[in-house]
Short mmCIF file of C-alpha atoms in Angstrom, two decimals:
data_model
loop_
_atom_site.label_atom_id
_atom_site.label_comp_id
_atom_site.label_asym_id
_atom_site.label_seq_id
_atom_site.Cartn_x
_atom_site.Cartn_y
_atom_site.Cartn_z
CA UNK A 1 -77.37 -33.45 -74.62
CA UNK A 2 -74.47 -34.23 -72.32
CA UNK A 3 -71.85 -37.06 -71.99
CA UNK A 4 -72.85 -39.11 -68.84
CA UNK A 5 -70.09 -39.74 -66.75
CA UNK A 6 -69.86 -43.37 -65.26
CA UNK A 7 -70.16 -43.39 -61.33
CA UNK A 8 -66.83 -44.80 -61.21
CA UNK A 9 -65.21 -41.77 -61.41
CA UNK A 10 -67.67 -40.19 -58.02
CA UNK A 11 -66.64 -43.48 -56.57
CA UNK A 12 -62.54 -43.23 -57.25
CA UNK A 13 -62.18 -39.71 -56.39
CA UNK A 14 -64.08 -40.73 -52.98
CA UNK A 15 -61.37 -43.31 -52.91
CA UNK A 16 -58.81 -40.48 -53.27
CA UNK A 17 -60.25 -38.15 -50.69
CA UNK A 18 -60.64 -40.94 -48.02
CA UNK A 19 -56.81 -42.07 -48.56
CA UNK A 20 -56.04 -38.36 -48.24
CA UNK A 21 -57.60 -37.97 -44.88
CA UNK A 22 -55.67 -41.05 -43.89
CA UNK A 23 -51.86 -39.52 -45.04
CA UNK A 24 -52.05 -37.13 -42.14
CA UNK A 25 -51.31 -39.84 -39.99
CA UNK A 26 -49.06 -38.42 -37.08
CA UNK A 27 -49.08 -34.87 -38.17
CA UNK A 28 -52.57 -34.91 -39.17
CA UNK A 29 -54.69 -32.18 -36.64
CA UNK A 30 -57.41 -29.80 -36.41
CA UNK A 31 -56.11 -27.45 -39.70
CA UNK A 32 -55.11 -30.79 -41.52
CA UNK A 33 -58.76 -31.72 -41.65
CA UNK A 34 -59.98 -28.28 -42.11
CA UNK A 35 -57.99 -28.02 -45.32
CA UNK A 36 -58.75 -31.47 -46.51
CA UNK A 37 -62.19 -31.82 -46.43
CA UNK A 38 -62.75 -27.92 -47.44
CA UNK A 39 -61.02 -29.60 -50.91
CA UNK A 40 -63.79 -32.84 -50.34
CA UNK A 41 -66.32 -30.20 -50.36
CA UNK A 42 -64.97 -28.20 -53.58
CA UNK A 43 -64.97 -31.67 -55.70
CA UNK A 44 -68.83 -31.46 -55.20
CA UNK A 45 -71.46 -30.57 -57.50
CA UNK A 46 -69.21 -30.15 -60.55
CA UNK A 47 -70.60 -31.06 -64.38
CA UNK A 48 -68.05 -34.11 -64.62
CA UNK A 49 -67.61 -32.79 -68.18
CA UNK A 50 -63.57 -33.18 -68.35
CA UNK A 51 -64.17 -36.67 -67.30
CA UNK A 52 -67.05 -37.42 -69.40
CA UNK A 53 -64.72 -35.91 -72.63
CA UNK A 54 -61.54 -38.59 -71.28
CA UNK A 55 -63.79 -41.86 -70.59
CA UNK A 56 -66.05 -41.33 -73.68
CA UNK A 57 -63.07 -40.38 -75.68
CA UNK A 58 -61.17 -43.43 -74.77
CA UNK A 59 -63.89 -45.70 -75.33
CA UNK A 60 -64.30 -44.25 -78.81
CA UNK A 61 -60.90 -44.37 -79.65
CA UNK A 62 -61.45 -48.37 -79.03
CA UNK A 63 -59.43 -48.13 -75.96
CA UNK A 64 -59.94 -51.26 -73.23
CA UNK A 65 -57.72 -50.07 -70.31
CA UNK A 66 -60.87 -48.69 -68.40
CA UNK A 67 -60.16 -49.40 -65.43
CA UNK A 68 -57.13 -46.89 -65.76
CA UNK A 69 -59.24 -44.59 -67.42
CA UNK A 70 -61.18 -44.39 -64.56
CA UNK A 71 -58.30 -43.87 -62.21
CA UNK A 72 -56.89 -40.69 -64.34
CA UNK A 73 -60.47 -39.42 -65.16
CA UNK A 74 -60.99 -38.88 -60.91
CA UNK A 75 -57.46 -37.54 -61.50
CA UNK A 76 -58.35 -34.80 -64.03
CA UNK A 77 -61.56 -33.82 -61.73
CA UNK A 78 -59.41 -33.22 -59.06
CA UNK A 79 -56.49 -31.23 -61.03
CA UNK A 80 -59.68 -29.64 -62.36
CA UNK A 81 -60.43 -28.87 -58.16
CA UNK A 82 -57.37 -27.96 -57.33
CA UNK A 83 -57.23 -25.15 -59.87
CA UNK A 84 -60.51 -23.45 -59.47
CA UNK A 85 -59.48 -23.25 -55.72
CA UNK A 86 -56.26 -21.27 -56.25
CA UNK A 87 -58.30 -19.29 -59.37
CA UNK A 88 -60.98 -17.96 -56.48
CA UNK A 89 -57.87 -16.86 -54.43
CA UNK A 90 -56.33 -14.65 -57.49
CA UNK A 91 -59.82 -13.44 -58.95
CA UNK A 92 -61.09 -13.09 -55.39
CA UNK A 93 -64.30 -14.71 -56.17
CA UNK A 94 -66.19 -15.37 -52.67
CA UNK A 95 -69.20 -17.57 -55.03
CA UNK A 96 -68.63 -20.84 -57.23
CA UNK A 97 -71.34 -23.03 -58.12
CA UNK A 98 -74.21 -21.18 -56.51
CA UNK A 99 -72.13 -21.28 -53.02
CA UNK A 100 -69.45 -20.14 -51.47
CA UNK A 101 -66.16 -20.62 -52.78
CA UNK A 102 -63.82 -22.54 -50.83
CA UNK A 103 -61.31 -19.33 -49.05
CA UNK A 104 -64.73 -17.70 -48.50
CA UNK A 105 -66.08 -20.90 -47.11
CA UNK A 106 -63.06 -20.88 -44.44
CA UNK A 107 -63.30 -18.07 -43.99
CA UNK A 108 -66.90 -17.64 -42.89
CA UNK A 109 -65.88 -20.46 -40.69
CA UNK A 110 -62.78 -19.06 -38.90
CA UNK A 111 -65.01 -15.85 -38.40
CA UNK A 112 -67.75 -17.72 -36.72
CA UNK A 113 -64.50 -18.66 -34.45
CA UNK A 114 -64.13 -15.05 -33.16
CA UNK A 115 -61.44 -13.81 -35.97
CA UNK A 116 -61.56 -10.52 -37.67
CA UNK A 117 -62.92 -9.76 -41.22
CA UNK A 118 -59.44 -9.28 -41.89
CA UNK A 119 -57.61 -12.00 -40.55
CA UNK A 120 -60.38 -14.34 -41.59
CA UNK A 121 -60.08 -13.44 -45.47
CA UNK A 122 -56.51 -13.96 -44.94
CA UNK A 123 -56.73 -17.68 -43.66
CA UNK A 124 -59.43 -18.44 -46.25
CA UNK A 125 -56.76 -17.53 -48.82
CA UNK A 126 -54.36 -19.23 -47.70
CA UNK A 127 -56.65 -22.42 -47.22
CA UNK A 128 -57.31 -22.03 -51.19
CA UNK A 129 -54.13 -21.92 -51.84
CA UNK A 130 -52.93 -24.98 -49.55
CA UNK A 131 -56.14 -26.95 -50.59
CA UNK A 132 -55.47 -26.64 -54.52
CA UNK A 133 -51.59 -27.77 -53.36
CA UNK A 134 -52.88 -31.04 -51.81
CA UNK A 135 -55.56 -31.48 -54.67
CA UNK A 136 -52.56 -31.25 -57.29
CA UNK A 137 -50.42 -33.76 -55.52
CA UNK A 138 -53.34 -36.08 -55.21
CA UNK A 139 -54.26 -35.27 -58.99
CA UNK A 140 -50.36 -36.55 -59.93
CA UNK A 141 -50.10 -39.22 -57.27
CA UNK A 142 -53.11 -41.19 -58.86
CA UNK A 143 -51.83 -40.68 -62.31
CA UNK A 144 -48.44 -42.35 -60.97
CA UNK A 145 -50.32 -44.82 -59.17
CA UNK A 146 -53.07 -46.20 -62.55
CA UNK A 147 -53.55 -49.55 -63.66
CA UNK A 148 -51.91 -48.47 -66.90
CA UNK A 149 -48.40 -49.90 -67.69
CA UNK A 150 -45.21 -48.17 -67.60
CA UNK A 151 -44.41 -46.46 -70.39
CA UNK A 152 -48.00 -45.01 -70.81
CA UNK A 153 -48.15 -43.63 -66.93
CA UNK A 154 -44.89 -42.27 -67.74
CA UNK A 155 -46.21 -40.45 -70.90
CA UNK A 156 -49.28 -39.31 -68.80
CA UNK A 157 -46.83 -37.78 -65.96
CA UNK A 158 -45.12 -35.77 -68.90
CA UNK A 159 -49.03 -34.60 -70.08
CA UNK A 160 -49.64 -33.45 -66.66
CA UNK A 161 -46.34 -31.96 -66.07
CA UNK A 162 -46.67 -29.56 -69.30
CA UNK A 163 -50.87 -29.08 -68.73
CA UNK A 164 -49.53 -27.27 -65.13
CA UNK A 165 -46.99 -25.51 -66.57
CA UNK A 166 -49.16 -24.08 -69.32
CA UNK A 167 -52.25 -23.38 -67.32
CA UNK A 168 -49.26 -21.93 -64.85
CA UNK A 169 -48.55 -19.76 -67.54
CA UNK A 170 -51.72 -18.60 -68.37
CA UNK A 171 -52.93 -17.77 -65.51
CA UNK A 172 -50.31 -15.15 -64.25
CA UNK A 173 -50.67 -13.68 -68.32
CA UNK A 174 -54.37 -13.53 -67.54
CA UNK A 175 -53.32 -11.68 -64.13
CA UNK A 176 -51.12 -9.12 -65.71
CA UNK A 177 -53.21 -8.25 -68.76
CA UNK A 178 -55.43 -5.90 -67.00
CA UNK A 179 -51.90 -4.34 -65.27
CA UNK A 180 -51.53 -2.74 -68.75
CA UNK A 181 -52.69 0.63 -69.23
CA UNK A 182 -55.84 1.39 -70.63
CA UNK A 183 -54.30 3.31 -73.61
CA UNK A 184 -52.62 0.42 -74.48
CA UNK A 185 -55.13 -2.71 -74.45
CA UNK A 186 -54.61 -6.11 -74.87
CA UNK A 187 -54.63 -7.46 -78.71
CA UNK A 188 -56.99 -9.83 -79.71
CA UNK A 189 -54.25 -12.68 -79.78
CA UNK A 190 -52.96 -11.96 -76.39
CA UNK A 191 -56.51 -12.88 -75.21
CA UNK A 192 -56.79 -16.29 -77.05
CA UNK A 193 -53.06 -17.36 -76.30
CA UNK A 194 -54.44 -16.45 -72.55
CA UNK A 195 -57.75 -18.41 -73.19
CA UNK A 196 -56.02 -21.37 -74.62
CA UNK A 197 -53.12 -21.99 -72.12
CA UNK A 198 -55.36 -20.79 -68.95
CA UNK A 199 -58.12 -23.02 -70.15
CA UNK A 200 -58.08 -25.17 -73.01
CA UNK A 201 -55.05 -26.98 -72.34
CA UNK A 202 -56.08 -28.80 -69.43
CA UNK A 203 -59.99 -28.88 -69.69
CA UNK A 204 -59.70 -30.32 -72.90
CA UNK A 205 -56.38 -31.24 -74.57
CA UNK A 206 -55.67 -32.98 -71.49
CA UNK A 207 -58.53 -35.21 -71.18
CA UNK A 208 -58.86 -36.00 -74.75
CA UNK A 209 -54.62 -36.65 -75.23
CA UNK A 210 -54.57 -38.56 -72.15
CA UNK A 211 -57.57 -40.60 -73.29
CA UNK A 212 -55.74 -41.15 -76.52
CA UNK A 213 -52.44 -42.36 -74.26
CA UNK A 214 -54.75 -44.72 -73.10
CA UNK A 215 -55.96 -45.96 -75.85
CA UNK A 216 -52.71 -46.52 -77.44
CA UNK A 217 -53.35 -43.81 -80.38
CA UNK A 218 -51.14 -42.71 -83.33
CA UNK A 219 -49.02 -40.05 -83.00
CA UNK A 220 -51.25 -38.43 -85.76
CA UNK A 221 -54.44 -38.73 -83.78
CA UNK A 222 -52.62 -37.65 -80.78
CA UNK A 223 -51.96 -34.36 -82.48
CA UNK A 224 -55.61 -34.08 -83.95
CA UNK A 225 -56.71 -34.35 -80.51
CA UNK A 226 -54.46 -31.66 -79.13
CA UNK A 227 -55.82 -29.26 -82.60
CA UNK A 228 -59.50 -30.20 -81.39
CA UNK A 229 -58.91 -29.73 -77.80
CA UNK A 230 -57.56 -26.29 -78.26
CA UNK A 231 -60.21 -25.50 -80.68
CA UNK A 232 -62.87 -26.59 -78.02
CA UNK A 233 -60.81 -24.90 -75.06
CA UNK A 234 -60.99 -21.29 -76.78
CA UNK A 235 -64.64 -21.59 -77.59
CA UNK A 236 -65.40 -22.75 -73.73
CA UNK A 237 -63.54 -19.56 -72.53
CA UNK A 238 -64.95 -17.38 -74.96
CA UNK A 239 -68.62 -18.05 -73.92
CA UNK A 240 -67.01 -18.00 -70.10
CA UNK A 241 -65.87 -14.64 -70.66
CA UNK A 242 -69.74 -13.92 -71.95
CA UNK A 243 -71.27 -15.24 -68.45
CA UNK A 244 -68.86 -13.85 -66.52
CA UNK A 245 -70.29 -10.18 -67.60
CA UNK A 246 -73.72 -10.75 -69.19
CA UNK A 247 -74.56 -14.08 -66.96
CA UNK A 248 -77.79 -14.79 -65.54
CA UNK A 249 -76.22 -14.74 -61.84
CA UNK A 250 -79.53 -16.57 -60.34
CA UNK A 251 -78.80 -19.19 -63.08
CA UNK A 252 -74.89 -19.47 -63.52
CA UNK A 253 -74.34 -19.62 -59.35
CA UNK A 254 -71.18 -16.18 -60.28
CA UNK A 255 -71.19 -12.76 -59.70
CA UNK A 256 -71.97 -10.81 -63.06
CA UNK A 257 -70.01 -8.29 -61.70
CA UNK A 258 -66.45 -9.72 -60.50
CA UNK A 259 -64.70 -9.54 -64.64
CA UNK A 260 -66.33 -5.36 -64.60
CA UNK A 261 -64.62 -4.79 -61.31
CA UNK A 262 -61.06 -6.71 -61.67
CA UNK A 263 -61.04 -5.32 -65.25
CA UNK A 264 -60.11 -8.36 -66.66
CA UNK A 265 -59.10 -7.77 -70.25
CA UNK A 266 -61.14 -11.06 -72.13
CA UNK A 267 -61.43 -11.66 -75.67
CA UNK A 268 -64.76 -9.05 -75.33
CA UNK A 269 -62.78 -6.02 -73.74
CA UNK A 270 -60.20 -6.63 -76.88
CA UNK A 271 -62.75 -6.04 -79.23
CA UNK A 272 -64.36 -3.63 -77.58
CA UNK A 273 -60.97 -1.40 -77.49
CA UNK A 274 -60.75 -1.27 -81.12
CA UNK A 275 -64.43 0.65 -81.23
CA UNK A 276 -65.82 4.26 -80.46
CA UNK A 277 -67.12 2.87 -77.61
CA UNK A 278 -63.89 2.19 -75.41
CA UNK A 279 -63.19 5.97 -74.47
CA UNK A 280 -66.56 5.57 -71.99
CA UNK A 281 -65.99 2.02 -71.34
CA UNK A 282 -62.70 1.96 -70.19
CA UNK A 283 -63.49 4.23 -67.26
CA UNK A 284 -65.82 1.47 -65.92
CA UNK A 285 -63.25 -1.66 -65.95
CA UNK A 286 -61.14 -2.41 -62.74
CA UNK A 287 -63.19 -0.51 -60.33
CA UNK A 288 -63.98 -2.39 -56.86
CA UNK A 289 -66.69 -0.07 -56.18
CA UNK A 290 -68.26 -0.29 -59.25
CA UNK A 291 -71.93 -0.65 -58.96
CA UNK A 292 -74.66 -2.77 -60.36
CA UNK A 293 -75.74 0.81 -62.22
CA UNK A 294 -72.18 1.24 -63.79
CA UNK A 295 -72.50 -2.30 -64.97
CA UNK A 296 -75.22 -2.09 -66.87
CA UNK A 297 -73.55 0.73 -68.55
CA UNK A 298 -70.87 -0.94 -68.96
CA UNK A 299 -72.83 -3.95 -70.24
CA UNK A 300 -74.61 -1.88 -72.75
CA UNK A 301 -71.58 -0.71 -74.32
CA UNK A 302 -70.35 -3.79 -74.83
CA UNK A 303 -73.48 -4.96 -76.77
CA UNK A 304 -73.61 -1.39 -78.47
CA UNK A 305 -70.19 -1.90 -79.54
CA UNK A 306 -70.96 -5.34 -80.89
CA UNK A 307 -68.41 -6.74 -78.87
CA UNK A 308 -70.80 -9.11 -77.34
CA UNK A 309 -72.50 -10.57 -80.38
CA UNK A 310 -68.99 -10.83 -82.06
CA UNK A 311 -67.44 -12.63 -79.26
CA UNK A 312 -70.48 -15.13 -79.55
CA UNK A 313 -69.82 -15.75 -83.51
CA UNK A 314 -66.09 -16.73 -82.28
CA UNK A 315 -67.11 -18.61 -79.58
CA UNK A 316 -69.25 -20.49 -82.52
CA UNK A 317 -66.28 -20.32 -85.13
CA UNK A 318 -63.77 -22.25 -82.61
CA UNK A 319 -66.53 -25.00 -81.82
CA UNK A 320 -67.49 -25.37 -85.65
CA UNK A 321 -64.02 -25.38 -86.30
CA UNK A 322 -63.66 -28.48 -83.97
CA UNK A 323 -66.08 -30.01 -85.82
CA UNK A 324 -64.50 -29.61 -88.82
CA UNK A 325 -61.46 -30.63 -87.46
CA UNK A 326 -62.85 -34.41 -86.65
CA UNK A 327 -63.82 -34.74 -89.97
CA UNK A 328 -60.92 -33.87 -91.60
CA UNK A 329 -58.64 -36.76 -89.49
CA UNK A 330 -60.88 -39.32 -90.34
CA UNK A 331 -61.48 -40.06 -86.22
CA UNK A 332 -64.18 -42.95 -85.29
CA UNK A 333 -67.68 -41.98 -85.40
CA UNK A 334 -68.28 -42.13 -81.98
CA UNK A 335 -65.91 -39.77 -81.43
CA UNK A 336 -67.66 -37.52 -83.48
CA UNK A 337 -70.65 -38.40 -81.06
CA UNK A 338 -68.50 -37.03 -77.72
CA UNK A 339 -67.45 -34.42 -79.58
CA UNK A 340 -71.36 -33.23 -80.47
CA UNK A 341 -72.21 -33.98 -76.74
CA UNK A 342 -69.34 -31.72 -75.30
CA UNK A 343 -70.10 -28.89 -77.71
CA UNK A 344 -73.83 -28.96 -76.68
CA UNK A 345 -73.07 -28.54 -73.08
CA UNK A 346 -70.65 -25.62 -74.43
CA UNK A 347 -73.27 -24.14 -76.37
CA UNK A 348 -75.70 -24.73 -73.10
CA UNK A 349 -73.94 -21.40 -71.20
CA UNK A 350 -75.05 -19.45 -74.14
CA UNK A 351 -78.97 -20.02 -73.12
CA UNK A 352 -77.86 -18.61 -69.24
CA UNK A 353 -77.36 -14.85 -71.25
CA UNK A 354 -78.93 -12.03 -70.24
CA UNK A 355 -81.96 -11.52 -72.34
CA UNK A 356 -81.59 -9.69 -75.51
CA UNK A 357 -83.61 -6.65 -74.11
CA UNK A 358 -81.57 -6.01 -71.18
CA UNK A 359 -77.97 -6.26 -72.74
CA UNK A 360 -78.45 -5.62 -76.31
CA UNK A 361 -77.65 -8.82 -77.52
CA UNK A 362 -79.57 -11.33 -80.22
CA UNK A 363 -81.34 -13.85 -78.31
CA UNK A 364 -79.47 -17.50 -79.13
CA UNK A 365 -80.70 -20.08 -80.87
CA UNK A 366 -81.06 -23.65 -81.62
CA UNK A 367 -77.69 -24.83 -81.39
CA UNK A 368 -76.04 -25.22 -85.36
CA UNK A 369 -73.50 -26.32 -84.28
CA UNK A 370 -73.55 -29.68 -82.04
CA UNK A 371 -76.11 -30.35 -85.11
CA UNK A 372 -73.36 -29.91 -87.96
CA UNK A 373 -71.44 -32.01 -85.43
CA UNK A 374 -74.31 -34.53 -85.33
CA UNK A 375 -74.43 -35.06 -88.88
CA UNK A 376 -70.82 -35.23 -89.69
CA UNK A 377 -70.87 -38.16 -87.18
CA UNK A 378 -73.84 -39.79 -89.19
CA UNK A 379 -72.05 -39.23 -92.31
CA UNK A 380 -68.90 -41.03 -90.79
CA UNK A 381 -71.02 -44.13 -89.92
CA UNK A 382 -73.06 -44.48 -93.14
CA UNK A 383 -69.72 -44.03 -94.85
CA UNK A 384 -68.00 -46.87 -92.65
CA UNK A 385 -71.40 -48.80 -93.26
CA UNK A 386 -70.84 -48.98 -96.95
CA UNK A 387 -67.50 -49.88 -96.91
CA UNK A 388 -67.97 -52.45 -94.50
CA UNK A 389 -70.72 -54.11 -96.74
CA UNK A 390 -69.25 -53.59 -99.98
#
């Protein structure tokens, strides 16, 4: 189950891109177009999901400004763009989506051109880096620019000004974390506050408080969004961080191996510190030459340390917890709905796991949790049914 995302939004952010190639006007040349439709490309084959989450959530909320909705749904994908671009610069990821990544994408290009490995890594870079600028002005240009009126695009500027500072935020935390020394690990909290303003904060309290902008919500439901969207956020990362060391790569389209060799200190290496396991493990994180046989080493301490399986219950604990959350704010049933959709397609990484037999791991399940979701929303309507007919 997934929230279908109108073609509107495919058909505004092709409105975007095409006015983009036509603001280079004068200056635009050769490296212009390189950079701009590199950042076309990168908009492809995405899930739509933060888009999906603001439309459906707007329409649930009884919202009617769609047309708007549309406009700063394109504008989240884009944001969304922009920041996975610069992210495969810092992590140095040369695969997203089953394909290149956009600086290795350049840079496969500029080396076809005759330049070095080295110089041609270098431009790639700085292509990410240049692309994800133009994709964030484009992202807060079409905010500005929405159907909405006034006082509402204003509020949305504000939203979009503190989502980039806080994902700004996060992401040089998440950079420095595995800086620390290994006697010293990150703490448990360190890696949520990470999660949350790296992740959550834009791919969902973003969508869903913009959505609620639009839709001229309470203050009070504006907040309950914000609590779910965090919620939601931390439980996205946390099965993330899962993928990004015990993923299926033929399945997920990433390297398995990229978190092992950075050493990026997730929610799983946390846990995994406070256990007799970390002495052997922590020799393994942050090497660059660290091979697929060192990985599964170092993926079978994590599941022998039961830092894989209790990363999963959290991951399950903050989506439940969203759940929960809906029902106790009293928010529209077909809220409830988008809500159950989003956490299924959550839930849906858990399934691209490396079997049990190779990592350790249980096998997953059915998923409990979109289902307590389900029924909460079915609870909501039958109680809105009787007091409409009584």
């Amino acid at each position: 189950m997934s929230i279908p995302c109108p073609p509107g939004v495919d058909h505004e952010i092709r409105r975007l891109l095409r006015r983009g190639t036509a603001l280079g006007g004068a200056v635009a040349s050769a490296d212009h177009h390189l950079l701009w439709n590199a950042l076309g490309e990168a908009t492809e084959g995405g899930r739509r999901f933060r888009p999906a989450l603001l439309l459906a959530t707007h329409d649930s909320l009884g919202g009617s400004r769609h047309e708007a909705a549309i406009q700063v749904a394109a504008a989240v994908e884009i944001l969304h763009t922009a920041f996975v671009v610069q992210d495969d610069v810092i992590d140095g990821d040369q695969m997203r989506r089953g394909a290149p990544s956009l600086p290795a994408s350049v840079a496969a290009q500029v080396r076809r051109g005759g330049a070095t490995a080295h110089t041609a890594r270098r431009v790639g870079d700085a292509a990410g880096i240049l692309a994800g600028d133009l994709g964030l002005i484009t992202a807060l240009r079409a905010v500005a620019g929405c159907s909405a009126p006034a006082p509402v695009v204003a509020a949305l500027l504000d939203l979009m000004e503190s989502s980039l500072h806080a994902s700004a935020a996060g992401e040089i935390a998440d950079v420095q974390l595995p800086l620390r020394p290994a006697e010293r690990p990150e703490t448990l909290q360190e890696a949520l506050t990470v999660a949350e303003l790296k992740t959550a904060v834009y791919s969902f309290q973003l969508p869903l408080h913009a959505a609620g902008l639009l839709a001229d919500a309470s203050p009070d439901r504006l907040e309950a969004l914000d609590a779910i969207g965090a919620l939601l956020g931390i439980g996205f990362q946390l099965v993330d961080d899962l993928l990004g060391v015990f993923g299926d790569e033929e399945r997920t389209g990433k390297s398995a191996l990229g978190d092992l060799r950075e050493g990026k200190r997730t929610a799983l290496v946390a846990h995994a510190a406070t256990t007799a396991h970390w002495s052997q493990l922590r020799t393994l994180l942050g090497r660059e030459d660290l091979t697929d046989e060192d990985a599964r080493s170092a993926r079978d301490l994590l599941a022998a340390s039961g830092s894989r399986d209790w990363v999963e219950e959290l991951a399950l604990w903050h989506l439940s917890s969203a759940v929960d959350a809906a029902a106790r704010r009293d928010l529209p049933p077909a809220f409830s709905e988008a809500l159950a959709a989003t956490i299924a397609e959550i839930h849906a990484g858990l399934e691209l796991l490396l079997p049990s037999d190779v990592s350790g791991g249980e096998p997953t399940g059915p998923d409990p949790v979109a289902a307590a979701c389900s029924q909460s929303a079915a609870a909501q309507r039958d109680a809105a049914s009787q007091r409409a007919s009584a």
